[in-house]
Amino acid sequence: MSQPAVSGALAAYAVSEANTRGRRYPEAAPAYRGEFQRDRDRIIHCAAFRRLEYKTQVFVNHEGDLFRTRLTHSLEVAQLGRSVARALRLNEDLTEAISLAHDLGHTPFGHSGQHALNKCMHEYGGFEHNLQSLRVVDVLEERYAEFPGLNLSFETREGILKHCSREKAKELGELGERFLENRQPSLEAQLANIADEIAYNNHDVDDGLRYGLIGIDQLMEVELFAREYAELERRYPDLTMRRRVHETVRHMINRVVVDLIEHTSEQLAAAKVQSVDDVRRAGRPLFAYSDDVATEVLRLKRFLRENLYSHYRVRRMSRKAAALIKELFDAFMKDPQLLPPQYQGKLPGRRETPAQCARVIADYIAGMTDRYAIQEHARLFNPAELTWGR
Ligand code: MG
């Protein structure tokens, strides 16, 4: 066995190579890397990871070069996750692997894309980005000679599957068990989930201000923002707006991260957690903010929902995106021979059921970047695109 390549000694409640449930297809241990480093490396080298560069959550990719994309979002999640993991002596490599993979299954155009594809798939088993992330790493990535997907460790896959209905859980074997038995995932998985939320809450404030969809005066209703902003104004009255906004967001992140580390440490001590099994049986997630910070974070989320995600300009873009996804789906369902050859090759043959056909189409659409979806739509629907091109 190779040595786990993590900095410092792991806590007893961390996932480690000594307590991992391993891979679906057994492989020899890597020579100079840890098992979770290998997971992280496989994720970074996969095609779905590269596509994250041209997928977005709230803003569409071509709206500006300074906005976050799903790729930069995933890097921010990994950075936050690693910092907290190191402070609590959790497995940094595992936290990083889950963080980098958590958005791999997202459709183009963020939540409106996911919602539209789920509607299209209503009769065929639905579409859920979280399950799709798992499908990407388990099935859709075609890279290795000896197994489908990336053959990631159980704990990385468990972390990717954040939530799941009971119905789906029954189909997922050992990965679905915890949803049926009401057990918690590892602390590393809990951490990646919270790091995701910290990253998007804060970068949506930053991007929303930059894009002019929300204003400082509105944000002054949000305690988490207002307190830091007022303090910076007092200490540095002449600071430019750009630097003041950045400093405010930086302080907001620091407040929630420090609180998360301290409150979680207290919870772990109070629950006398000694092992990964104790974490799984704890009955509730042990990763949590203090009550005060949890309330402040909820208020920020509500603010973003009411003012940013439902801004009329965001809604107009979402409406267009949803229509585009539906038109693509309907065209391919009507005539699957419009699919490019590599996807036609995935159709099981003449006797395929509509559900099998719909799943191949959903995989194709979900894998598209924002700009690819726009191009593909033009190739199918815009007569000016009548060329022999792709
Ligand atoms: Mg995310």
mmCIF file of C-alpha atoms and ligand atoms in Angstrom:
data_model
loop_
_atom_site.group_PDB
_atom_site.id
_atom_site.type_symbol
_atom_site.label_atom_id
_atom_site.label_comp_id
_atom_site.label_asym_id
_atom_site.label_seq_id
_atom_site.Cartn_x
_atom_site.Cartn_y
_atom_site.Cartn_z
ATOM 1 C CA MET A 1 0.000 0.000 0.000
ATOM 2 C CA SER A 2 1.244 3.497 -0.759
ATOM 3 C CA GLN A 3 1.253 6.105 1.986
ATOM 4 C CA PRO A 4 -1.732 8.462 2.035
ATOM 5 C CA ALA A 5 -0.362 11.722 0.676
ATOM 6 C CA VAL A 6 -2.108 14.236 2.930
ATOM 7 C CA SER A 7 -0.492 16.891 5.046
ATOM 8 C CA GLY A 8 -0.318 16.100 8.749
ATOM 9 C CA ALA A 9 -1.967 13.243 10.575
ATOM 10 C CA LEU A 10 -5.617 12.642 9.846
ATOM 11 C CA ALA A 11 -8.172 12.788 12.630
ATOM 12 C CA ALA A 12 -9.768 9.487 13.678
ATOM 13 C CA TYR A 13 -13.073 10.606 12.120
ATOM 14 C CA ALA A 14 -11.502 11.379 8.704
ATOM 15 C CA VAL A 15 -11.809 9.072 5.703
ATOM 16 C CA SER A 16 -8.456 7.439 4.995
ATOM 17 C CA GLU A 17 -6.954 4.694 2.879
ATOM 18 C CA ALA A 18 -7.231 2.475 5.950
ATOM 19 C CA ASN A 19 -11.032 2.787 6.123
ATOM 20 C CA THR A 20 -12.075 3.381 2.484
ATOM 21 C CA ARG A 21 -14.657 1.063 0.920
ATOM 22 C CA GLY A 22 -12.551 1.072 -2.229
ATOM 23 C CA ARG A 23 -13.371 1.060 -5.932
ATOM 24 C CA ARG A 24 -16.002 -0.877 -7.886
ATOM 25 C CA TYR A 25 -13.321 -2.392 -10.131
ATOM 26 C CA PRO A 26 -10.288 -3.285 -7.992
ATOM 27 C CA GLU A 27 -7.017 -1.672 -9.083
ATOM 28 C CA ALA A 28 -3.430 -1.873 -7.860
ATOM 29 C CA ALA A 29 -2.512 0.974 -5.497
ATOM 30 C CA PRO A 30 -0.810 3.931 -7.213
ATOM 31 C CA ALA A 31 2.975 4.100 -6.712
ATOM 32 C CA TYR A 32 3.473 7.687 -5.599
ATOM 33 C CA ARG A 33 0.006 9.058 -4.963
ATOM 34 C CA GLY A 34 -2.759 8.449 -2.487
ATOM 35 C CA GLU A 35 -6.005 6.828 -3.646
ATOM 36 C CA PHE A 36 -7.973 10.081 -3.244
ATOM 37 C CA GLN A 37 -5.265 12.040 -5.039
ATOM 38 C CA ARG A 38 -5.763 9.622 -7.901
ATOM 39 C CA ASP A 39 -9.515 10.320 -7.825
ATOM 40 C CA ARG A 40 -8.844 14.066 -7.897
ATOM 41 C CA ASP A 41 -6.399 13.662 -10.802
ATOM 42 C CA ARG A 42 -8.845 11.557 -12.846
ATOM 43 C CA ILE A 43 -11.529 14.209 -12.384
ATOM 44 C CA ILE A 44 -9.211 17.027 -13.532
ATOM 45 C CA HIS A 45 -8.287 15.081 -16.686
ATOM 46 C CA CYS A 46 -11.843 14.148 -17.719
ATOM 47 C CA ALA A 47 -13.743 15.849 -20.558
ATOM 48 C CA ALA A 48 -16.728 16.841 -18.399
ATOM 49 C CA PHE A 49 -14.380 18.830 -16.162
ATOM 50 C CA ARG A 50 -13.041 20.852 -19.094
ATOM 51 C CA ARG A 51 -16.602 21.659 -20.177
ATOM 52 C CA LEU A 52 -17.246 23.383 -16.844
ATOM 53 C CA GLU A 53 -15.291 26.330 -18.248
ATOM 54 C CA TYR A 54 -18.164 27.159 -20.573
ATOM 55 C CA LYS A 55 -21.082 26.402 -18.277
ATOM 56 C CA THR A 56 -22.597 28.905 -15.875
ATOM 57 C CA GLN A 57 -24.993 29.018 -12.951
ATOM 58 C CA VAL A 58 -26.747 32.389 -13.024
ATOM 59 C CA PHE A 59 -25.081 34.324 -15.831
ATOM 60 C CA VAL A 60 -24.736 32.912 -19.322
ATOM 61 C CA ASN A 61 -21.166 32.293 -20.387
ATOM 62 C CA HIS A 62 -20.861 34.959 -23.057
ATOM 63 C CA GLU A 63 -22.129 37.752 -20.823
ATOM 64 C CA GLY A 64 -18.647 38.740 -19.667
ATOM 65 C CA ASP A 65 -15.185 37.349 -19.052
ATOM 66 C CA LEU A 66 -15.070 38.318 -15.382
ATOM 67 C CA PHE A 67 -18.027 36.274 -14.202
ATOM 68 C CA ARG A 68 -17.623 32.972 -12.474
ATOM 69 C CA THR A 69 -18.075 29.880 -14.570
ATOM 70 C CA ARG A 70 -18.747 26.414 -13.189
ATOM 71 C CA LEU A 71 -15.033 25.736 -13.526
ATOM 72 C CA THR A 72 -13.912 28.712 -11.423
ATOM 73 C CA HIS A 73 -16.793 27.986 -9.029
ATOM 74 C CA SER A 74 -15.555 24.403 -8.580
ATOM 75 C CA LEU A 75 -12.005 25.677 -7.934
ATOM 76 C CA GLU A 76 -13.342 28.072 -5.287
ATOM 77 C CA VAL A 77 -15.280 25.224 -3.647
ATOM 78 C CA ALA A 78 -12.107 23.102 -3.615
ATOM 79 C CA GLN A 79 -10.082 25.958 -2.098
ATOM 80 C CA LEU A 80 -12.615 26.551 0.695
ATOM 81 C CA GLY A 81 -13.008 22.823 1.270
ATOM 82 C CA ARG A 82 -9.279 22.206 1.533
ATOM 83 C CA SER A 83 -8.748 25.042 4.022
ATOM 84 C CA VAL A 84 -11.462 23.747 6.320
ATOM 85 C CA ALA A 85 -10.361 20.113 5.866
ATOM 86 C CA ARG A 86 -6.820 20.955 6.910
ATOM 87 C CA ALA A 87 -8.007 22.909 9.950
ATOM 88 C CA LEU A 88 -10.093 19.922 11.116
ATOM 89 C CA ARG A 89 -7.532 17.277 10.041
ATOM 90 C CA LEU A 90 -9.921 15.781 7.501
ATOM 91 C CA ASN A 91 -8.853 14.209 4.223
ATOM 92 C CA GLU A 92 -7.957 17.171 1.976
ATOM 93 C CA ASP A 93 -7.552 15.082 -1.163
ATOM 94 C CA LEU A 94 -11.002 13.545 -0.791
ATOM 95 C CA THR A 95 -12.582 16.938 -0.053
ATOM 96 C CA GLU A 96 -10.883 18.372 -3.132
ATOM 97 C CA ALA A 97 -11.966 15.462 -5.355
ATOM 98 C CA ILE A 98 -15.625 15.791 -4.309
ATOM 99 C CA SER A 99 -15.514 19.583 -4.699
ATOM 100 C CA LEU A 100 -14.071 19.435 -8.216
ATOM 101 C CA ALA A 101 -16.598 16.784 -9.312
ATOM 102 C CA HIS A 102 -19.742 18.119 -7.635
ATOM 103 C CA ASP A 103 -21.044 20.071 -10.676
ATOM 104 C CA LEU A 104 -19.969 17.729 -13.503
ATOM 105 C CA GLY A 105 -23.555 16.699 -14.294
ATOM 106 C CA HIS A 106 -24.969 20.181 -14.720
ATOM 107 C CA THR A 107 -26.795 21.086 -17.917
ATOM 108 C CA PRO A 108 -25.995 24.237 -19.856
ATOM 109 C CA PHE A 109 -27.680 27.440 -18.585
ATOM 110 C CA GLY A 110 -27.687 26.625 -14.892
ATOM 111 C CA HIS A 111 -30.868 25.837 -13.010
ATOM 112 C CA SER A 112 -33.196 26.861 -15.806
ATOM 113 C CA GLY A 113 -31.471 24.302 -18.058
ATOM 114 C CA GLN A 114 -31.807 21.594 -15.434
ATOM 115 C CA HIS A 115 -35.452 22.456 -14.802
ATOM 116 C CA ALA A 116 -36.252 22.394 -18.536
ATOM 117 C CA LEU A 117 -34.483 19.077 -19.119
ATOM 118 C CA ASN A 118 -36.180 17.542 -16.083
ATOM 119 C CA LYS A 119 -39.555 18.594 -17.542
ATOM 120 C CA CYS A 120 -38.664 17.061 -20.920
ATOM 121 C CA MET A 121 -37.639 13.839 -19.131
ATOM 122 C CA HIS A 122 -40.781 13.722 -16.959
ATOM 123 C CA GLU A 123 -42.165 10.539 -18.539
ATOM 124 C CA TYR A 124 -38.759 8.916 -18.871
ATOM 125 C CA GLY A 125 -37.396 8.852 -15.326
ATOM 126 C CA GLY A 126 -36.625 12.577 -14.931
ATOM 127 C CA PHE A 127 -33.321 14.414 -14.931
ATOM 128 C CA GLU A 128 -31.434 15.516 -11.837
ATOM 129 C CA HIS A 129 -27.983 17.148 -12.064
ATOM 130 C CA ASN A 130 -26.734 15.494 -8.909
ATOM 131 C CA LEU A 131 -27.498 11.987 -10.185
ATOM 132 C CA GLN A 132 -26.081 13.037 -13.542
ATOM 133 C CA SER A 133 -22.733 14.001 -11.915
ATOM 134 C CA LEU A 134 -22.556 10.442 -10.621
ATOM 135 C CA ARG A 135 -23.517 9.085 -14.041
ATOM 136 C CA VAL A 136 -20.689 11.114 -15.617
ATOM 137 C CA VAL A 137 -18.019 9.618 -13.351
ATOM 138 C CA ASP A 138 -19.540 6.097 -13.278
ATOM 139 C CA VAL A 139 -20.632 5.607 -16.886
ATOM 140 C CA LEU A 140 -20.336 8.463 -19.358
ATOM 141 C CA GLU A 141 -16.616 9.222 -19.273
ATOM 142 C CA GLU A 142 -15.012 6.775 -21.714
ATOM 143 C CA ARG A 143 -11.285 6.793 -21.064
ATOM 144 C CA TYR A 144 -9.961 3.629 -19.462
ATOM 145 C CA ALA A 145 -9.350 0.183 -20.920
ATOM 146 C CA GLU A 146 -10.503 -1.857 -17.955
ATOM 147 C CA PHE A 147 -13.608 -0.102 -16.657
ATOM 148 C CA PRO A 148 -16.341 2.337 -17.655
ATOM 149 C CA GLY A 149 -16.263 5.829 -16.169
ATOM 150 C CA LEU A 150 -13.467 6.938 -13.847
ATOM 151 C CA ASN A 151 -13.778 4.094 -11.294
ATOM 152 C CA LEU A 152 -13.600 6.512 -8.362
ATOM 153 C CA SER A 153 -13.469 5.474 -4.715
ATOM 154 C CA PHE A 154 -16.738 4.850 -2.872
ATOM 155 C CA GLU A 155 -16.283 7.935 -0.671
ATOM 156 C CA THR A 156 -15.761 10.278 -3.632
ATOM 157 C CA ARG A 157 -18.908 8.913 -5.317
ATOM 158 C CA GLU A 158 -20.831 9.134 -2.046
ATOM 159 C CA GLY A 159 -19.832 12.804 -1.745
ATOM 160 C CA ILE A 160 -20.949 13.566 -5.299
ATOM 161 C CA LEU A 161 -24.423 12.138 -4.581
ATOM 162 C CA LYS A 162 -25.583 14.844 -2.185
ATOM 163 C CA HIS A 163 -29.257 14.038 -2.304
ATOM 164 C CA CYS A 164 -31.443 11.389 -3.837
ATOM 165 C CA SER A 165 -35.085 10.296 -3.697
ATOM 166 C CA ARG A 166 -35.916 6.990 -1.956
ATOM 167 C CA GLU A 167 -37.064 5.599 -5.274
ATOM 168 C CA LYS A 168 -33.719 6.314 -6.985
ATOM 169 C CA ALA A 169 -31.791 5.228 -3.892
ATOM 170 C CA LYS A 170 -33.213 1.721 -4.262
ATOM 171 C CA GLU A 171 -31.608 1.477 -7.722
ATOM 172 C CA LEU A 172 -28.198 2.650 -6.535
ATOM 173 C CA GLY A 173 -27.043 -0.288 -4.415
ATOM 174 C CA GLU A 174 -24.539 0.494 -1.652
ATOM 175 C CA LEU A 175 -24.429 4.154 -2.630
ATOM 176 C CA GLY A 176 -28.181 4.508 -2.097
ATOM 177 C CA GLU A 177 -28.259 2.744 1.280
ATOM 178 C CA ARG A 178 -27.661 5.823 3.391
ATOM 179 C CA PHE A 179 -30.766 7.551 2.009
ATOM 180 C CA LEU A 180 -32.894 4.535 2.916
ATOM 181 C CA GLU A 181 -31.312 4.044 6.333
ATOM 182 C CA ASN A 182 -31.043 7.738 7.179
ATOM 183 C CA ARG A 183 -27.283 7.741 7.680
ATOM 184 C CA GLN A 184 -24.937 10.681 7.081
ATOM 185 C CA PRO A 185 -22.131 10.776 4.521
ATOM 186 C CA SER A 186 -18.488 11.336 5.546
ATOM 187 C CA LEU A 187 -17.442 14.685 7.036
ATOM 188 C CA GLU A 188 -15.516 15.373 3.825
ATOM 189 C CA ALA A 189 -18.771 15.020 1.838
ATOM 190 C CA GLN A 190 -20.653 17.243 4.309
ATOM 191 C CA LEU A 191 -17.859 19.801 4.028
ATOM 192 C CA ALA A 192 -17.825 19.878 0.201
ATOM 193 C CA ASN A 193 -21.586 20.489 0.288
ATOM 194 C CA ILE A 194 -21.259 23.498 2.626
ATOM 195 C CA ALA A 195 -18.186 24.834 0.769
ATOM 196 C CA ASP A 196 -20.349 24.822 -2.403
ATOM 197 C CA GLU A 197 -22.941 26.985 -0.678
ATOM 198 C CA ILE A 198 -20.350 29.397 0.791
ATOM 199 C CA ALA A 199 -18.736 29.793 -2.638
ATOM 200 C CA TYR A 200 -21.900 30.541 -4.593
ATOM 201 C CA ASN A 201 -23.575 32.778 -1.993
ATOM 202 C CA ASN A 202 -20.535 35.011 -1.898
ATOM 203 C CA HIS A 203 -19.560 35.010 -5.551
ATOM 204 C CA ASP A 204 -23.148 35.685 -6.561
ATOM 205 C CA VAL A 205 -23.011 38.854 -4.417
ATOM 206 C CA ASP A 206 -19.789 39.853 -6.188
ATOM 207 C CA ASP A 207 -21.002 38.970 -9.713
ATOM 208 C CA GLY A 208 -24.453 40.459 -9.079
ATOM 209 C CA LEU A 209 -22.915 43.787 -8.063
ATOM 210 C CA ARG A 210 -20.522 43.752 -11.016
ATOM 211 C CA TYR A 211 -23.367 43.074 -13.409
ATOM 212 C CA GLY A 212 -25.569 45.765 -11.824
ATOM 213 C CA LEU A 213 -28.406 43.357 -10.950
ATOM 214 C CA ILE A 214 -28.196 44.184 -7.259
ATOM 215 C CA GLY A 215 -26.954 47.342 -5.525
ATOM 216 C CA ILE A 216 -25.051 48.169 -2.344
ATOM 217 C CA ASP A 217 -28.115 49.975 -0.935
ATOM 218 C CA GLN A 218 -30.189 46.767 -1.271
ATOM 219 C CA LEU A 219 -27.443 44.634 0.230
ATOM 220 C CA MET A 220 -27.401 46.849 3.318
ATOM 221 C CA GLU A 221 -30.553 44.920 4.406
ATOM 222 C CA VAL A 222 -28.381 41.826 4.668
ATOM 223 C CA GLU A 223 -26.647 41.762 8.044
ATOM 224 C CA LEU A 224 -23.730 39.599 6.899
ATOM 225 C CA PHE A 225 -22.898 42.127 4.163
ATOM 226 C CA ALA A 226 -23.849 45.363 5.958
ATOM 227 C CA ARG A 227 -21.705 44.765 9.045
ATOM 228 C CA GLU A 228 -18.504 44.132 7.084
ATOM 229 C CA TYR A 229 -19.192 46.898 4.574
ATOM 230 C CA ALA A 230 -19.814 49.528 7.283
ATOM 231 C CA GLU A 231 -16.684 48.509 9.173
ATOM 232 C CA LEU A 232 -14.550 48.828 6.031
ATOM 233 C CA GLU A 233 -16.076 52.219 5.258
ATOM 234 C CA ARG A 234 -15.116 53.360 8.749
ATOM 235 C CA ARG A 235 -11.551 52.029 8.564
ATOM 236 C CA TYR A 236 -10.802 52.953 4.940
ATOM 237 C CA PRO A 237 -13.091 55.856 3.974
ATOM 238 C CA ASP A 238 -11.213 56.531 0.719
ATOM 239 C CA LEU A 239 -11.135 52.997 -0.626
ATOM 240 C CA THR A 240 -12.324 52.538 -4.221
ATOM 241 C CA MET A 241 -15.638 50.740 -4.646
ATOM 242 C CA ARG A 242 -14.011 47.734 -6.361
ATOM 243 C CA ARG A 243 -11.651 47.152 -3.454
ATOM 244 C CA ARG A 244 -14.374 47.793 -0.878
ATOM 245 C CA VAL A 245 -16.661 45.195 -2.441
ATOM 246 C CA HIS A 246 -13.875 42.647 -2.650
ATOM 247 C CA GLU A 247 -12.829 43.265 0.974
ATOM 248 C CA THR A 248 -16.453 42.955 2.109
ATOM 249 C CA VAL A 249 -16.936 39.629 0.327
ATOM 250 C CA ARG A 250 -13.582 38.393 1.666
ATOM 251 C CA HIS A 251 -14.626 39.250 5.226
ATOM 252 C CA MET A 252 -18.031 37.620 4.753
ATOM 253 C CA ILE A 253 -16.379 34.390 3.644
ATOM 254 C CA ASN A 254 -13.946 34.556 6.540
ATOM 255 C CA ARG A 255 -16.747 35.013 9.057
ATOM 256 C CA VAL A 256 -18.697 31.964 7.918
ATOM 257 C CA VAL A 257 -15.616 29.759 7.434
ATOM 258 C CA VAL A 258 -14.160 30.505 10.876
ATOM 259 C CA ASP A 259 -17.572 29.945 12.463
ATOM 260 C CA LEU A 260 -17.970 26.668 10.571
ATOM 261 C CA ILE A 261 -14.592 25.341 11.747
ATOM 262 C CA GLU A 262 -15.179 26.326 15.371
ATOM 263 C CA HIS A 263 -18.779 25.186 15.624
ATOM 264 C CA THR A 264 -18.084 21.875 13.880
ATOM 265 C CA SER A 265 -15.112 21.195 16.201
ATOM 266 C CA GLU A 266 -17.395 21.730 19.181
ATOM 267 C CA GLN A 267 -20.044 19.431 17.730
ATOM 268 C CA LEU A 268 -17.509 16.684 17.014
ATOM 269 C CA ALA A 269 -16.214 16.904 20.590
ATOM 270 C CA ALA A 270 -19.710 17.019 22.116
ATOM 271 C CA ALA A 271 -20.871 13.996 20.082
ATOM 272 C CA LYS A 272 -17.655 12.151 21.064
ATOM 273 C CA VAL A 273 -17.058 11.189 17.454
ATOM 274 C CA GLN A 274 -14.175 8.732 17.142
ATOM 275 C CA SER A 275 -14.562 7.168 13.722
ATOM 276 C CA VAL A 276 -16.125 7.494 10.271
ATOM 277 C CA ASP A 277 -18.843 5.099 11.473
ATOM 278 C CA ASP A 278 -19.704 7.472 14.334
ATOM 279 C CA VAL A 279 -20.046 10.272 11.748
ATOM 280 C CA ARG A 280 -22.371 8.153 9.607
ATOM 281 C CA ARG A 281 -24.549 7.165 12.565
ATOM 282 C CA ALA A 282 -24.753 10.637 14.092
ATOM 283 C CA GLY A 283 -28.404 11.131 13.065
ATOM 284 C CA ARG A 284 -27.725 14.628 11.688
ATOM 285 C CA PRO A 285 -24.894 16.346 9.802
ATOM 286 C CA LEU A 286 -22.130 17.331 12.252
ATOM 287 C CA PHE A 287 -20.825 20.009 9.909
ATOM 288 C CA ALA A 288 -22.772 23.135 10.770
ATOM 289 C CA TYR A 289 -22.630 26.851 11.534
ATOM 290 C CA SER A 290 -23.543 28.264 14.908
ATOM 291 C CA ASP A 291 -27.208 29.323 15.147
ATOM 292 C CA ASP A 292 -26.387 33.028 14.694
ATOM 293 C CA VAL A 293 -24.362 32.510 11.538
ATOM 294 C CA ALA A 294 -26.851 29.955 10.187
ATOM 295 C CA THR A 295 -29.580 32.618 10.484
ATOM 296 C CA GLU A 296 -27.418 35.217 8.741
ATOM 297 C CA VAL A 297 -26.600 32.816 5.909
ATOM 298 C CA LEU A 298 -30.312 32.030 5.468
ATOM 299 C CA ARG A 299 -31.078 35.749 5.201
ATOM 300 C CA LEU A 300 -28.392 36.153 2.523
ATOM 301 C CA LYS A 301 -29.797 33.217 0.568
ATOM 302 C CA ARG A 302 -33.305 34.636 0.765
ATOM 303 C CA PHE A 303 -32.007 38.014 -0.420
ATOM 304 C CA LEU A 304 -30.297 36.427 -3.426
ATOM 305 C CA ARG A 305 -33.394 34.406 -4.289
ATOM 306 C CA GLU A 306 -35.678 37.442 -4.148
ATOM 307 C CA ASN A 307 -33.379 39.981 -5.771
ATOM 308 C CA LEU A 308 -30.831 38.246 -7.982
ATOM 309 C CA TYR A 309 -32.144 34.859 -9.124
ATOM 310 C CA SER A 310 -35.580 36.319 -9.846
ATOM 311 C CA HIS A 311 -34.321 39.579 -11.400
ATOM 312 C CA TYR A 312 -36.229 40.215 -14.625
ATOM 313 C CA ARG A 313 -33.052 40.124 -16.700
ATOM 314 C CA VAL A 314 -32.105 36.729 -15.236
ATOM 315 C CA ARG A 315 -35.672 35.473 -15.800
ATOM 316 C CA ARG A 316 -35.636 36.572 -19.443
ATOM 317 C CA MET A 317 -32.385 34.703 -20.029
ATOM 318 C CA SER A 318 -33.750 31.643 -18.185
ATOM 319 C CA ARG A 319 -36.876 31.631 -20.315
ATOM 320 C CA LYS A 320 -34.850 31.644 -23.531
ATOM 321 C CA ALA A 321 -32.571 28.920 -22.206
ATOM 322 C CA ALA A 322 -35.504 26.714 -21.200
ATOM 323 C CA ALA A 323 -37.138 27.104 -24.628
ATOM 324 C CA LEU A 324 -33.859 26.263 -26.356
ATOM 325 C CA ILE A 325 -33.371 23.082 -24.307
ATOM 326 C CA LYS A 326 -36.942 21.956 -24.998
ATOM 327 C CA GLU A 327 -36.608 22.569 -28.727
ATOM 328 C CA LEU A 328 -33.384 20.560 -28.881
ATOM 329 C CA PHE A 329 -34.914 17.709 -26.897
ATOM 330 C CA ASP A 330 -38.106 17.582 -28.961
ATOM 331 C CA ALA A 331 -36.212 17.653 -32.268
ATOM 332 C CA PHE A 332 -33.966 14.740 -31.241
ATOM 333 C CA MET A 333 -36.882 12.726 -29.830
ATOM 334 C CA LYS A 334 -38.806 13.155 -33.064
ATOM 335 C CA ASP A 335 -35.826 12.125 -35.159
ATOM 336 C CA PRO A 336 -32.942 10.510 -33.244
ATOM 337 C CA GLN A 337 -31.013 10.343 -36.520
ATOM 338 C CA LEU A 338 -30.317 14.049 -36.077
ATOM 339 C CA LEU A 339 -27.971 13.064 -33.234
ATOM 340 C CA PRO A 340 -24.243 13.074 -34.023
ATOM 341 C CA PRO A 341 -22.887 9.563 -34.770
ATOM 342 C CA GLN A 342 -21.255 8.980 -31.391
ATOM 343 C CA TYR A 343 -24.651 9.446 -29.690
ATOM 344 C CA GLN A 344 -26.558 7.464 -32.311
ATOM 345 C CA GLY A 345 -24.090 4.689 -31.491
ATOM 346 C CA LYS A 346 -25.318 4.716 -27.893
ATOM 347 C CA LEU A 347 -28.905 3.969 -28.924
ATOM 348 C CA PRO A 348 -29.541 0.316 -28.184
ATOM 349 C CA GLY A 349 -30.831 -0.439 -31.692
ATOM 350 C CA ARG A 350 -34.112 -0.733 -33.526
ATOM 351 C CA ARG A 351 -36.119 -1.926 -30.586
ATOM 352 C CA GLU A 352 -35.018 0.818 -28.198
ATOM 353 C CA THR A 353 -37.767 2.121 -25.969
ATOM 354 C CA PRO A 354 -38.612 5.840 -25.914
ATOM 355 C CA ALA A 355 -37.114 5.977 -22.386
ATOM 356 C CA GLN A 356 -33.777 4.588 -23.586
ATOM 357 C CA CYS A 357 -33.742 7.032 -26.463
ATOM 358 C CA ALA A 358 -34.668 9.942 -24.165
ATOM 359 C CA ARG A 359 -31.812 9.074 -21.785
ATOM 360 C CA VAL A 360 -29.229 9.197 -24.590
ATOM 361 C CA ILE A 361 -30.613 12.572 -25.673
ATOM 362 C CA ALA A 362 -30.586 13.863 -22.088
ATOM 363 C CA ASP A 363 -26.940 12.775 -21.729
ATOM 364 C CA TYR A 364 -26.073 14.602 -24.956
ATOM 365 C CA ILE A 365 -27.889 17.812 -23.967
ATOM 366 C CA ALA A 366 -26.628 17.759 -20.357
ATOM 367 C CA GLY A 367 -23.055 17.481 -21.611
ATOM 368 C CA MET A 368 -23.347 20.609 -23.759
ATOM 369 C CA THR A 369 -21.730 23.873 -22.729
ATOM 370 C CA ASP A 370 -23.813 27.067 -22.951
ATOM 371 C CA ARG A 371 -22.193 28.106 -26.214
ATOM 372 C CA TYR A 372 -22.328 24.616 -27.742
ATOM 373 C CA ALA A 373 -26.068 24.418 -26.994
ATOM 374 C CA ILE A 374 -26.605 27.785 -28.709
ATOM 375 C CA GLN A 375 -24.586 26.637 -31.754
ATOM 376 C CA GLU A 376 -26.361 23.271 -31.933
ATOM 377 C CA HIS A 377 -29.727 25.005 -31.739
ATOM 378 C CA ALA A 378 -28.705 27.295 -34.619
ATOM 379 C CA ARG A 379 -27.536 24.288 -36.677
ATOM 380 C CA LEU A 380 -30.949 22.648 -36.225
ATOM 381 C CA PHE A 381 -33.259 25.631 -36.446
ATOM 382 C CA ASN A 382 -31.592 28.560 -38.206
ATOM 383 C CA PRO A 383 -31.951 28.331 -42.007
ATOM 384 C CA ALA A 384 -28.958 30.675 -42.372
ATOM 385 C CA GLU A 385 -26.868 27.834 -40.906
ATOM 386 C CA LEU A 386 -27.650 25.519 -43.826
ATOM 387 C CA THR A 387 -24.134 24.384 -44.505
ATOM 388 C CA TRP A 388 -22.487 20.997 -44.736
ATOM 389 C CA GLY A 389 -20.610 21.875 -41.583
ATOM 390 C CA ARG A 390 -21.005 19.921 -38.372
HETATM 391 MG MG MG B 1 -21.878 24.046 -7.080
#
